[in-house]
JSON list of C-alpha atoms in Angstrom, two decimals:
[
{"chain": "A", "resi": 293, "resn": "MET", "atom": "CA", "xyz": [10.81, -20.95, 4.70]},
{"chain": "A", "resi": 294, "resn": "PRO", "atom": "CA", "xyz": [9.88, -18.90, 7.58]},
{"chain": "A", "resi": 295, "resn": "GLY", "atom": "CA", "xyz": [9.42, -15.37, 7.21]},
{"chain": "A", "resi": 296, "resn": "THR", "atom": "CA", "xyz": [10.64, -15.35, 3.53]},
{"chain": "A", "resi": 297, "resn": "PHE", "atom": "CA", "xyz": [8.77, -16.00, 0.29]},
{"chain": "A", "resi": 298, "resn": "GLU", "atom": "CA", "xyz": [9.86, -18.90, -1.48]},
{"chain": "A", "resi": 299, "resn": "PRO", "atom": "CA", "xyz": [8.44, -19.44, -5.33]},
{"chain": "A", "resi": 300, "resn": "LEU", "atom": "CA", "xyz": [5.93, -22.61, -5.80]},
{"chain": "A", "resi": 301, "resn": "PRO", "atom": "CA", "xyz": [6.27, -25.01, -8.79]},
{"chain": "A", "resi": 302, "resn": "GLY", "atom": "CA", "xyz": [4.37, -23.76, -11.73]},
{"chain": "A", "resi": 303, "resn": "GLY", "atom": "CA", "xyz": [4.38, -20.33, -10.01]},
{"chain": "A", "resi": 304, "resn": "GLY", "atom": "CA", "xyz": [2.88, -18.45, -7.19]},
{"chain": "A", "resi": 305, "resn": "ALA", "atom": "CA", "xyz": [4.70, -18.28, -4.11]},
{"chain": "A", "resi": 306, "resn": "ALA", "atom": "CA", "xyz": [4.46, -19.57, -0.19]},
{"chain": "A", "resi": 307, "resn": "VAL", "atom": "CA", "xyz": [5.45, -18.20, 2.90]},
{"chain": "A", "resi": 308, "resn": "ALA", "atom": "CA", "xyz": [5.41, -19.85, 6.65]},
{"chain": "A", "resi": 309, "resn": "LEU", "atom": "CA", "xyz": [3.87, -17.32, 9.13]},
{"chain": "A", "resi": 310, "resn": "ASP", "atom": "CA", "xyz": [2.95, -17.59, 12.72]},
{"chain": "A", "resi": 311, "resn": "ASP", "atom": "CA", "xyz": [-0.23, -16.27, 14.64]},
{"chain": "A", "resi": 312, "resn": "VAL", "atom": "CA", "xyz": [1.14, -13.34, 15.62]},
{"chain": "A", "resi": 313, "resn": "GLU", "atom": "CA", "xyz": [2.65, -12.19, 11.96]},
{"chain": "A", "resi": 314, "resn": "ILE", "atom": "CA", "xyz": [-0.77, -13.18, 10.56]},
{"chain": "A", "resi": 315, "resn": "SER", "atom": "CA", "xyz": [-2.52, -11.10, 13.03]},
{"chain": "A", "resi": 316, "resn": "ILE", "atom": "CA", "xyz": [-0.23, -8.03, 12.38]},
{"chain": "A", "resi": 317, "resn": "ILE", "atom": "CA", "xyz": [-0.75, -8.38, 8.24]},
{"chain": "A", "resi": 318, "resn": "ARG", "atom": "CA", "xyz": [-4.56, -8.72, 8.71]},
{"chain": "A", "resi": 319, "resn": "SER", "atom": "CA", "xyz": [-4.79, -5.77, 11.02]},
{"chain": "A", "resi": 320, "resn": "LEU", "atom": "CA", "xyz": [-2.61, -3.47, 8.86]},
{"chain": "A", "resi": 321, "resn": "ALA", "atom": "CA", "xyz": [-4.63, -4.49, 5.67]},
{"chain": "A", "resi": 322, "resn": "VAL", "atom": "CA", "xyz": [-7.79, -3.52, 7.36]},
{"chain": "A", "resi": 323, "resn": "GLN", "atom": "CA", "xyz": [-6.67, -0.16, 8.67]},
{"chain": "A", "resi": 324, "resn": "LEU", "atom": "CA", "xyz": [-5.39, 0.24, 5.14]},
{"chain": "A", "resi": 325, "resn": "MET", "atom": "CA", "xyz": [-9.00, -0.50, 3.63]},
{"chain": "A", "resi": 326, "resn": "GLU", "atom": "CA", "xyz": [-10.53, 1.92, 6.16]},
{"chain": "A", "resi": 327, "resn": "LEU", "atom": "CA", "xyz": [-8.12, 4.55, 5.49]},
{"chain": "A", "resi": 328, "resn": "ILE", "atom": "CA", "xyz": [-8.74, 4.04, 1.52]},
{"chain": "A", "resi": 329, "resn": "GLY", "atom": "CA", "xyz": [-12.58, 4.32, 2.12]},
{"chain": "A", "resi": 330, "resn": "PRO", "atom": "CA", "xyz": [-15.63, 2.24, 0.90]},
{"chain": "A", "resi": 331, "resn": "GLY", "atom": "CA", "xyz": [-16.20, 1.21, -2.67]},
{"chain": "A", "resi": 332, "resn": "PRO", "atom": "CA", "xyz": [-18.99, 2.23, -4.85]},
{"chain": "A", "resi": 333, "resn": "ALA", "atom": "CA", "xyz": [-22.68, 2.45, -3.60]},
{"chain": "A", "resi": 334, "resn": "GLU", "atom": "CA", "xyz": [-24.64, -0.68, -4.16]},
{"chain": "A", "resi": 335, "resn": "ASP", "atom": "CA", "xyz": [-26.48, 0.92, -6.89]},
{"chain": "A", "resi": 336, "resn": "ASP", "atom": "CA", "xyz": [-23.42, 1.54, -8.77]},
{"chain": "A", "resi": 337, "resn": "ALA", "atom": "CA", "xyz": [-22.10, -2.06, -8.27]},
{"chain": "A", "resi": 338, "resn": "ALA", "atom": "CA", "xyz": [-25.41, -3.28, -9.77]},
{"chain": "A", "resi": 339, "resn": "ASP", "atom": "CA", "xyz": [-24.83, -1.34, -13.06]},
{"chain": "A", "resi": 340, "resn": "PRO", "atom": "CA", "xyz": [-21.16, -1.68, -14.02]},
{"chain": "A", "resi": 341, "resn": "LEU", "atom": "CA", "xyz": [-22.02, 1.03, -16.89]},
{"chain": "A", "resi": 342, "resn": "ALA", "atom": "CA", "xyz": [-22.41, 3.80, -14.09]},
{"chain": "A", "resi": 343, "resn": "GLY", "atom": "CA", "xyz": [-18.75, 3.74, -12.96]},
{"chain": "A", "resi": 344, "resn": "LEU", "atom": "CA", "xyz": [-18.12, 4.91, -16.24]},
{"chain": "A", "resi": 345, "resn": "PHE", "atom": "CA", "xyz": [-19.39, 8.05, -15.67]},
{"chain": "A", "resi": 346, "resn": "THR", "atom": "CA", "xyz": [-18.63, 8.52, -11.85]},
{"chain": "A", "resi": 347, "resn": "GLU", "atom": "CA", "xyz": [-16.05, 11.20, -11.70]},
{"chain": "A", "resi": 348, "resn": "GLY", "atom": "CA", "xyz": [-13.62, 11.18, -8.85]},
{"chain": "A", "resi": 349, "resn": "PRO", "atom": "CA", "xyz": [-12.04, 13.78, -6.46]},
{"chain": "A", "resi": 350, "resn": "SER", "atom": "CA", "xyz": [-10.13, 16.73, -8.02]},
{"chain": "A", "resi": 351, "resn": "GLU", "atom": "CA", "xyz": [-7.98, 17.89, -5.05]},
{"chain": "A", "resi": 352, "resn": "PRO", "atom": "CA", "xyz": [-5.23, 15.84, -3.37]},
{"chain": "A", "resi": 353, "resn": "PRO", "atom": "CA", "xyz": [-6.42, 14.11, -0.26]},
{"chain": "A", "resi": 354, "resn": "SER", "atom": "CA", "xyz": [-5.67, 15.67, 3.12]},
{"chain": "A", "resi": 355, "resn": "ASP", "atom": "CA", "xyz": [-4.23, 12.93, 4.99]},
{"chain": "A", "resi": 356, "resn": "PRO", "atom": "CA", "xyz": [-0.35, 12.67, 4.36]},
{"chain": "A", "resi": 357, "resn": "VAL", "atom": "CA", "xyz": [-0.96, 8.91, 3.84]},
{"chain": "A", "resi": 358, "resn": "LEU", "atom": "CA", "xyz": [-3.43, 9.00, 1.23]},
{"chain": "A", "resi": 359, "resn": "ARG", "atom": "CA", "xyz": [-1.36, 11.88, -0.30]},
{"chain": "A", "resi": 360, "resn": "ARG", "atom": "CA", "xyz": [1.31, 9.24, -0.50]},
{"chain": "A", "resi": 361, "resn": "LEU", "atom": "CA", "xyz": [-0.86, 6.59, -2.04]},
{"chain": "A", "resi": 362, "resn": "PHE", "atom": "CA", "xyz": [-2.66, 8.99, -4.44]},
{"chain": "A", "resi": 363, "resn": "PRO", "atom": "CA", "xyz": [0.07, 11.43, -5.32]},
{"chain": "A", "resi": 364, "resn": "ASP", "atom": "CA", "xyz": [-0.55, 14.23, -8.11]},
{"chain": "A", "resi": 365, "resn": "ALA", "atom": "CA", "xyz": [0.40, 12.89, -11.57]},
{"chain": "A", "resi": 366, "resn": "TYR", "atom": "CA", "xyz": [1.81, 16.42, -12.53]},
{"chain": "A", "resi": 367, "resn": "SER", "atom": "CA", "xyz": [3.97, 17.87, -9.88]},
{"chain": "A", "resi": 368, "resn": "ASP", "atom": "CA", "xyz": [7.91, 18.37, -9.93]},
{"chain": "A", "resi": 369, "resn": "PRO", "atom": "CA", "xyz": [9.45, 17.04, -6.70]},
{"chain": "A", "resi": 370, "resn": "GLU", "atom": "CA", "xyz": [12.71, 18.78, -7.60]},
{"chain": "A", "resi": 371, "resn": "GLY", "atom": "CA", "xyz": [11.31, 22.24, -7.64]},
{"chain": "A", "resi": 372, "resn": "ALA", "atom": "CA", "xyz": [8.24, 23.93, -6.98]},
{"chain": "A", "resi": 373, "resn": "PRO", "atom": "CA", "xyz": [6.96, 25.78, -10.21]},
{"chain": "A", "resi": 374, "resn": "ARG", "atom": "CA", "xyz": [5.72, 28.96, -9.81]},
{"chain": "A", "resi": 375, "resn": "GLY", "atom": "CA", "xyz": [3.09, 31.35, -11.19]},
{"chain": "A", "resi": 376, "resn": "LYS", "atom": "CA", "xyz": [1.06, 29.85, -14.81]},
{"chain": "A", "resi": 377, "resn": "GLU", "atom": "CA", "xyz": [3.42, 26.73, -14.75]},
{"chain": "A", "resi": 378, "resn": "ALA", "atom": "CA", "xyz": [2.30, 26.03, -11.37]},
{"chain": "A", "resi": 379, "resn": "GLU", "atom": "CA", "xyz": [-1.57, 26.67, -12.13]},
{"chain": "A", "resi": 380, "resn": "GLU", "atom": "CA", "xyz": [-1.25, 24.53, -15.09]},
{"chain": "A", "resi": 381, "resn": "GLN", "atom": "CA", "xyz": [0.49, 21.43, -13.30]},
{"chain": "A", "resi": 382, "resn": "ARG", "atom": "CA", "xyz": [-2.47, 22.15, -10.71]},
{"chain": "A", "resi": 383, "resn": "ALA", "atom": "CA", "xyz": [-4.92, 22.03, -13.33]},
{"chain": "A", "resi": 384, "resn": "HIS", "atom": "CA", "xyz": [-3.73, 18.65, -15.08]},
{"chain": "A", "resi": 385, "resn": "SER", "atom": "CA", "xyz": [-3.15, 16.89, -11.68]},
{"chain": "A", "resi": 386, "resn": "ALA", "atom": "CA", "xyz": [-6.75, 17.65, -10.79]},
{"chain": "A", "resi": 387, "resn": "GLU", "atom": "CA", "xyz": [-8.15, 16.39, -14.36]},
{"chain": "A", "resi": 388, "resn": "PHE", "atom": "CA", "xyz": [-6.17, 13.35, -14.19]},
{"chain": "A", "resi": 389, "resn": "ARG", "atom": "CA", "xyz": [-7.02, 12.68, -10.56]},
{"chain": "A", "resi": 390, "resn": "ARG", "atom": "CA", "xyz": [-10.70, 13.02, -11.23]},
{"chain": "A", "resi": 391, "resn": "TYR", "atom": "CA", "xyz": [-10.47, 10.47, -13.61]},
{"chain": "A", "resi": 392, "resn": "THR", "atom": "CA", "xyz": [-8.42, 8.03, -12.45]},
{"chain": "A", "resi": 393, "resn": "GLU", "atom": "CA", "xyz": [-8.31, 7.94, -8.12]},
{"chain": "A", "resi": 394, "resn": "ASN", "atom": "CA", "xyz": [-11.67, 5.81, -8.25]},
{"chain": "A", "resi": 395, "resn": "ASP", "atom": "CA", "xyz": [-9.92, 2.92, -9.87]},
{"chain": "A", "resi": 396, "resn": "LEU", "atom": "CA", "xyz": [-6.65, 3.63, -8.32]},
{"chain": "A", "resi": 397, "resn": "ARG", "atom": "CA", "xyz": [-8.64, 3.39, -4.78]},
{"chain": "A", "resi": 398, "resn": "ALA", "atom": "CA", "xyz": [-10.72, 0.37, -5.73]},
{"chain": "A", "resi": 399, "resn": "GLY", "atom": "CA", "xyz": [-7.48, -1.65, -6.92]},
{"chain": "A", "resi": 400, "resn": "LYS", "atom": "CA", "xyz": [-5.52, -1.16, -3.72]},
{"chain": "A", "resi": 401, "resn": "ARG", "atom": "CA", "xyz": [-9.02, -1.81, -1.86]},
{"chain": "A", "resi": 402, "resn": "ASP", "atom": "CA", "xyz": [-9.03, -5.18, -4.11]},
{"chain": "A", "resi": 403, "resn": "ASN", "atom": "CA", "xyz": [-5.39, -6.07, -2.98]},
{"chain": "A", "resi": 404, "resn": "ALA", "atom": "CA", "xyz": [-6.01, -5.41, 0.78]},
{"chain": "A", "resi": 405, "resn": "LEU", "atom": "CA", "xyz": [-9.22, -7.32, 0.64]},
{"chain": "A", "resi": 406, "resn": "ALA", "atom": "CA", "xyz": [-7.12, -10.35, -1.24]},
{"chain": "A", "resi": 407, "resn": "VAL", "atom": "CA", "xyz": [-4.80, -10.22, 1.79]},
{"chain": "A", "resi": 408, "resn": "ILE", "atom": "CA", "xyz": [-7.39, -10.23, 4.28]},
{"chain": "A", "resi": 409, "resn": "ARG", "atom": "CA", "xyz": [-9.31, -13.27, 2.48]},
{"chain": "A", "resi": 410, "resn": "SER", "atom": "CA", "xyz": [-6.21, -15.29, 2.30]},
{"chain": "A", "resi": 411, "resn": "LEU", "atom": "CA", "xyz": [-5.16, -15.04, 5.44]},
{"chain": "A", "resi": 412, "resn": "ASP", "atom": "CA", "xyz": [-8.82, -15.55, 6.83]},
{"chain": "A", "resi": 413, "resn": "ALA", "atom": "CA", "xyz": [-8.60, -18.72, 4.78]},
{"chain": "A", "resi": 414, "resn": "LEU", "atom": "CA", "xyz": [-5.34, -20.37, 6.41]},
{"chain": "A", "resi": 415, "resn": "ALA", "atom": "CA", "xyz": [-5.54, -23.84, 7.74]},
{"chain": "A", "resi": 416, "resn": "PRO", "atom": "CA", "xyz": [-3.14, -24.01, 10.77]},
{"chain": "A", "resi": 417, "resn": "ALA", "atom": "CA", "xyz": [-0.24, -26.02, 10.47]},
{"chain": "A", "resi": 418, "resn": "GLY", "atom": "CA", "xyz": [0.48, -26.73, 14.23]},
{"chain": "A", "resi": 419, "resn": "GLU", "atom": "CA", "xyz": [2.44, -24.95, 16.56]},
{"chain": "A", "resi": 420, "resn": "GLY", "atom": "CA", "xyz": [0.76, -21.64, 16.21]},
{"chain": "A", "resi": 421, "resn": "GLY", "atom": "CA", "xyz": [1.36, -20.87, 12.48]},
{"chain": "A", "resi": 422, "resn": "ALA", "atom": "CA", "xyz": [0.51, -21.87, 8.76]},
{"chain": "A", "resi": 423, "resn": "VAL", "atom": "CA", "xyz": [1.86, -22.23, 5.38]},
{"chain": "A", "resi": 424, "resn": "LEU", "atom": "CA", "xyz": [0.46, -19.06, 2.96]},
{"chain": "A", "resi": 425, "resn": "ARG", "atom": "CA", "xyz": [0.22, -20.41, -0.84]},
{"chain": "A", "resi": 426, "resn": "LEU", "atom": "CA", "xyz": [-0.32, -17.87, -3.38]},
{"chain": "A", "resi": 427, "resn": "SER", "atom": "CA", "xyz": [-1.17, -18.37, -6.96]},
{"chain": "A", "resi": 428, "resn": "PRO", "atom": "CA", "xyz": [0.72, -16.03, -9.25]},
{"chain": "A", "resi": 429, "resn": "GLU", "atom": "CA", "xyz": [-2.20, -13.68, -9.47]},
{"chain": "A", "resi": 430, "resn": "ALA", "atom": "CA", "xyz": [-2.64, -13.57, -5.57]},
{"chain": "A", "resi": 431, "resn": "SER", "atom": "CA", "xyz": [1.19, -13.14, -5.49]},
{"chain": "A", "resi": 432, "resn": "ARG", "atom": "CA", "xyz": [0.84, -9.91, -7.52]},
{"chain": "A", "resi": 433, "resn": "GLN", "atom": "CA", "xyz": [-2.02, -8.30, -5.21]},
{"chain": "A", "resi": 434, "resn": "TRP", "atom": "CA", "xyz": [0.27, -9.23, -2.08]},
{"chain": "A", "resi": 435, "resn": "LEU", "atom": "CA", "xyz": [3.03, -7.35, -3.60]},
{"chain": "A", "resi": 436, "resn": "GLY", "atom": "CA", "xyz": [0.59, -4.40, -4.31]},
{"chain": "A", "resi": 437, "resn": "ALA", "atom": "CA", "xyz": [-0.77, -4.44, -0.60]},
{"chain": "A", "resi": 438, "resn": "LEU", "atom": "CA", "xyz": [2.70, -5.00, 0.82]},
{"chain": "A", "resi": 439, "resn": "ASN", "atom": "CA", "xyz": [3.91, -1.80, -1.32]},
{"chain": "A", "resi": 440, "resn": "ASP", "atom": "CA", "xyz": [0.95, 0.15, 0.06]},
{"chain": "A", "resi": 441, "resn": "LEU", "atom": "CA", "xyz": [1.29, -0.74, 3.39]},
{"chain": "A", "resi": 442, "resn": "ARG", "atom": "CA", "xyz": [5.05, 0.12, 3.68]},
{"chain": "A", "resi": 443, "resn": "LEU", "atom": "CA", "xyz": [3.70, 3.45, 1.77]},
{"chain": "A", "resi": 444, "resn": "ALA", "atom": "CA", "xyz": [1.35, 4.16, 4.67]},
{"chain": "A", "resi": 445, "resn": "ILE", "atom": "CA", "xyz": [3.68, 3.35, 7.48]},
{"chain": "A", "resi": 446, "resn": "GLY", "atom": "CA", "xyz": [6.82, 5.25, 5.83]},
{"chain": "A", "resi": 447, "resn": "SER", "atom": "CA", "xyz": [4.25, 8.29, 5.60]},
{"chain": "A", "resi": 448, "resn": "ARG", "atom": "CA", "xyz": [3.48, 8.26, 9.26]},
{"chain": "A", "resi": 449, "resn": "LEU", "atom": "CA", "xyz": [7.06, 7.86, 10.02]},
{"chain": "A", "resi": 450, "resn": "GLU", "atom": "CA", "xyz": [7.72, 10.63, 7.74]},
{"chain": "A", "resi": 451, "resn": "ILE", "atom": "CA", "xyz": [10.47, 8.56, 5.83]},
{"chain": "A", "resi": 452, "resn": "ARG", "atom": "CA", "xyz": [11.20, 10.44, 2.67]},
{"chain": "A", "resi": 453, "resn": "ASP", "atom": "CA", "xyz": [14.35, 8.99, 1.41]},
{"chain": "A", "resi": 454, "resn": "GLU", "atom": "CA", "xyz": [16.92, 6.50, 2.50]},
{"chain": "A", "resi": 455, "resn": "ASP", "atom": "CA", "xyz": [18.78, 8.91, 4.84]},
{"chain": "A", "resi": 456, "resn": "ASP", "atom": "CA", "xyz": [15.51, 9.07, 7.11]},
{"chain": "A", "resi": 457, "resn": "SER", "atom": "CA", "xyz": [14.85, 5.19, 7.14]},
{"chain": "A", "resi": 458, "resn": "ASP", "atom": "CA", "xyz": [18.66, 4.90, 8.36]},
{"chain": "A", "resi": 459, "resn": "LEU", "atom": "CA", "xyz": [18.21, 7.11, 11.43]},
{"chain": "A", "resi": 460, "resn": "LEU", "atom": "CA", "xyz": [15.11, 4.95, 11.95]},
{"chain": "A", "resi": 461, "resn": "PHE", "atom": "CA", "xyz": [17.07, 1.84, 12.61]},
{"chain": "A", "resi": 462, "resn": "HIS", "atom": "CA", "xyz": [18.69, 3.29, 15.51]},
{"chain": "A", "resi": 463, "resn": "LEU", "atom": "CA", "xyz": [16.11, 4.20, 17.59]},
{"chain": "A", "resi": 464, "resn": "PRO", "atom": "CA", "xyz": [15.93, 3.13, 21.07]},
{"chain": "A", "resi": 465, "resn": "ASP", "atom": "CA", "xyz": [13.16, 0.42, 22.16]},
{"chain": "A", "resi": 466, "resn": "GLU", "atom": "CA", "xyz": [11.46, 3.17, 24.31]},
{"chain": "A", "resi": 467, "resn": "ASP", "atom": "CA", "xyz": [10.74, 5.04, 21.29]},
{"chain": "A", "resi": 468, "resn": "PRO", "atom": "CA", "xyz": [6.96, 4.91, 20.54]},
{"chain": "A", "resi": 469, "resn": "ARG", "atom": "CA", "xyz": [7.79, 4.72, 17.03]},
{"chain": "A", "resi": 470, "resn": "LYS", "atom": "CA", "xyz": [9.77, 1.60, 17.29]},
{"chain": "A", "resi": 471, "resn": "PRO", "atom": "CA", "xyz": [7.06, -0.85, 16.79]},
{"chain": "A", "resi": 472, "resn": "MET", "atom": "CA", "xyz": [5.92, 0.73, 13.52]},
{"chain": "A", "resi": 473, "resn": "VAL", "atom": "CA", "xyz": [9.67, 0.93, 12.36]},
{"chain": "A", "resi": 474, "resn": "MET", "atom": "CA", "xyz": [9.90, -3.04, 12.90]},
{"chain": "A", "resi": 475, "resn": "ALA", "atom": "CA", "xyz": [6.78, -3.56, 10.83]},
{"chain": "A", "resi": 476, "resn": "TYR", "atom": "CA", "xyz": [8.40, -1.11, 8.26]},
{"chain": "A", "resi": 477, "resn": "LEU", "atom": "CA", "xyz": [11.25, -3.31, 7.89]},
{"chain": "A", "resi": 478, "resn": "TRP", "atom": "CA", "xyz": [9.44, -6.59, 8.00]},
{"chain": "A", "resi": 479, "resn": "LEU", "atom": "CA", "xyz": [7.02, -5.83, 5.55]},
{"chain": "A", "resi": 480, "resn": "GLY", "atom": "CA", "xyz": [10.05, -4.60, 3.41]},
{"chain": "A", "resi": 481, "resn": "GLY", "atom": "CA", "xyz": [11.95, -8.01, 3.91]},
{"chain": "A", "resi": 482, "resn": "LEU", "atom": "CA", "xyz": [8.38, -9.77, 2.76]},
{"chain": "A", "resi": 483, "resn": "GLN", "atom": "CA", "xyz": [7.96, -7.57, -0.13]},
{"chain": "A", "resi": 484, "resn": "GLU", "atom": "CA", "xyz": [11.66, -8.19, -1.30]},
{"chain": "A", "resi": 485, "resn": "THR", "atom": "CA", "xyz": [11.58, -11.93, -1.17]},
{"chain": "A", "resi": 486, "resn": "LEU", "atom": "CA", "xyz": [8.03, -11.89, -2.89]},
{"chain": "A", "resi": 487, "resn": "VAL", "atom": "CA", "xyz": [9.79, -9.65, -5.71]},
{"chain": "A", "resi": 488, "resn": "THR", "atom": "CA", "xyz": [12.20, -12.09, -6.00]},
{"chain": "A", "resi": 489, "resn": "THR", "atom": "CA", "xyz": [9.67, -15.31, -6.42]},
{"chain": "A", "resi": 490, "resn": "LEU", "atom": "CA", "xyz": [7.93, -13.35, -9.24]},
{"chain": "A", "resi": 491, "resn": "MET", "atom": "CA", "xyz": [10.89, -12.43, -11.50]},
{"chain": "A", "resi": 492, "resn": "PRO", "atom": "CA", "xyz": [11.13, -14.76, -14.30]}
]
């Protein structure tokens, strides 16, 4: 089971992680939470109805990673529209973002926090590692967080398609991007095996 998720009887998944792997995933999840930003103010958290009337941002984030995590809902990647069509797309995207981004951020924040908490709760299994056992719900949160982490790292590495990622496989060891590439590939392997365990 080292390094790959395997299904648990009755649902959920398990993976053996060593101390370094635990530290890397936890650190990346903390960085993701910091990037996404804080949750609602304490006053809003105390009043659940207040959140219903809180509008989110209408402009896309300036950080390219956040733009990847929270893309425009109405955009045509194949070709940039012009004139009135472009204005309409921007207006629709702004409206959609205003009413959905806060919830999307909360979901991504919750997933990252679930990863951190599950790693913090691990009991050592000897020889510098532990076995992480996840419920079906926690497995889905991990899957969401792993996806977000890969999107964030891929954005920093400027990976846009399969050709970009193929080029990164052959980086020399002295390239400063090499550790991020290794993390990107490793998280991809974890994500793939977790998806497999969750398939019916």
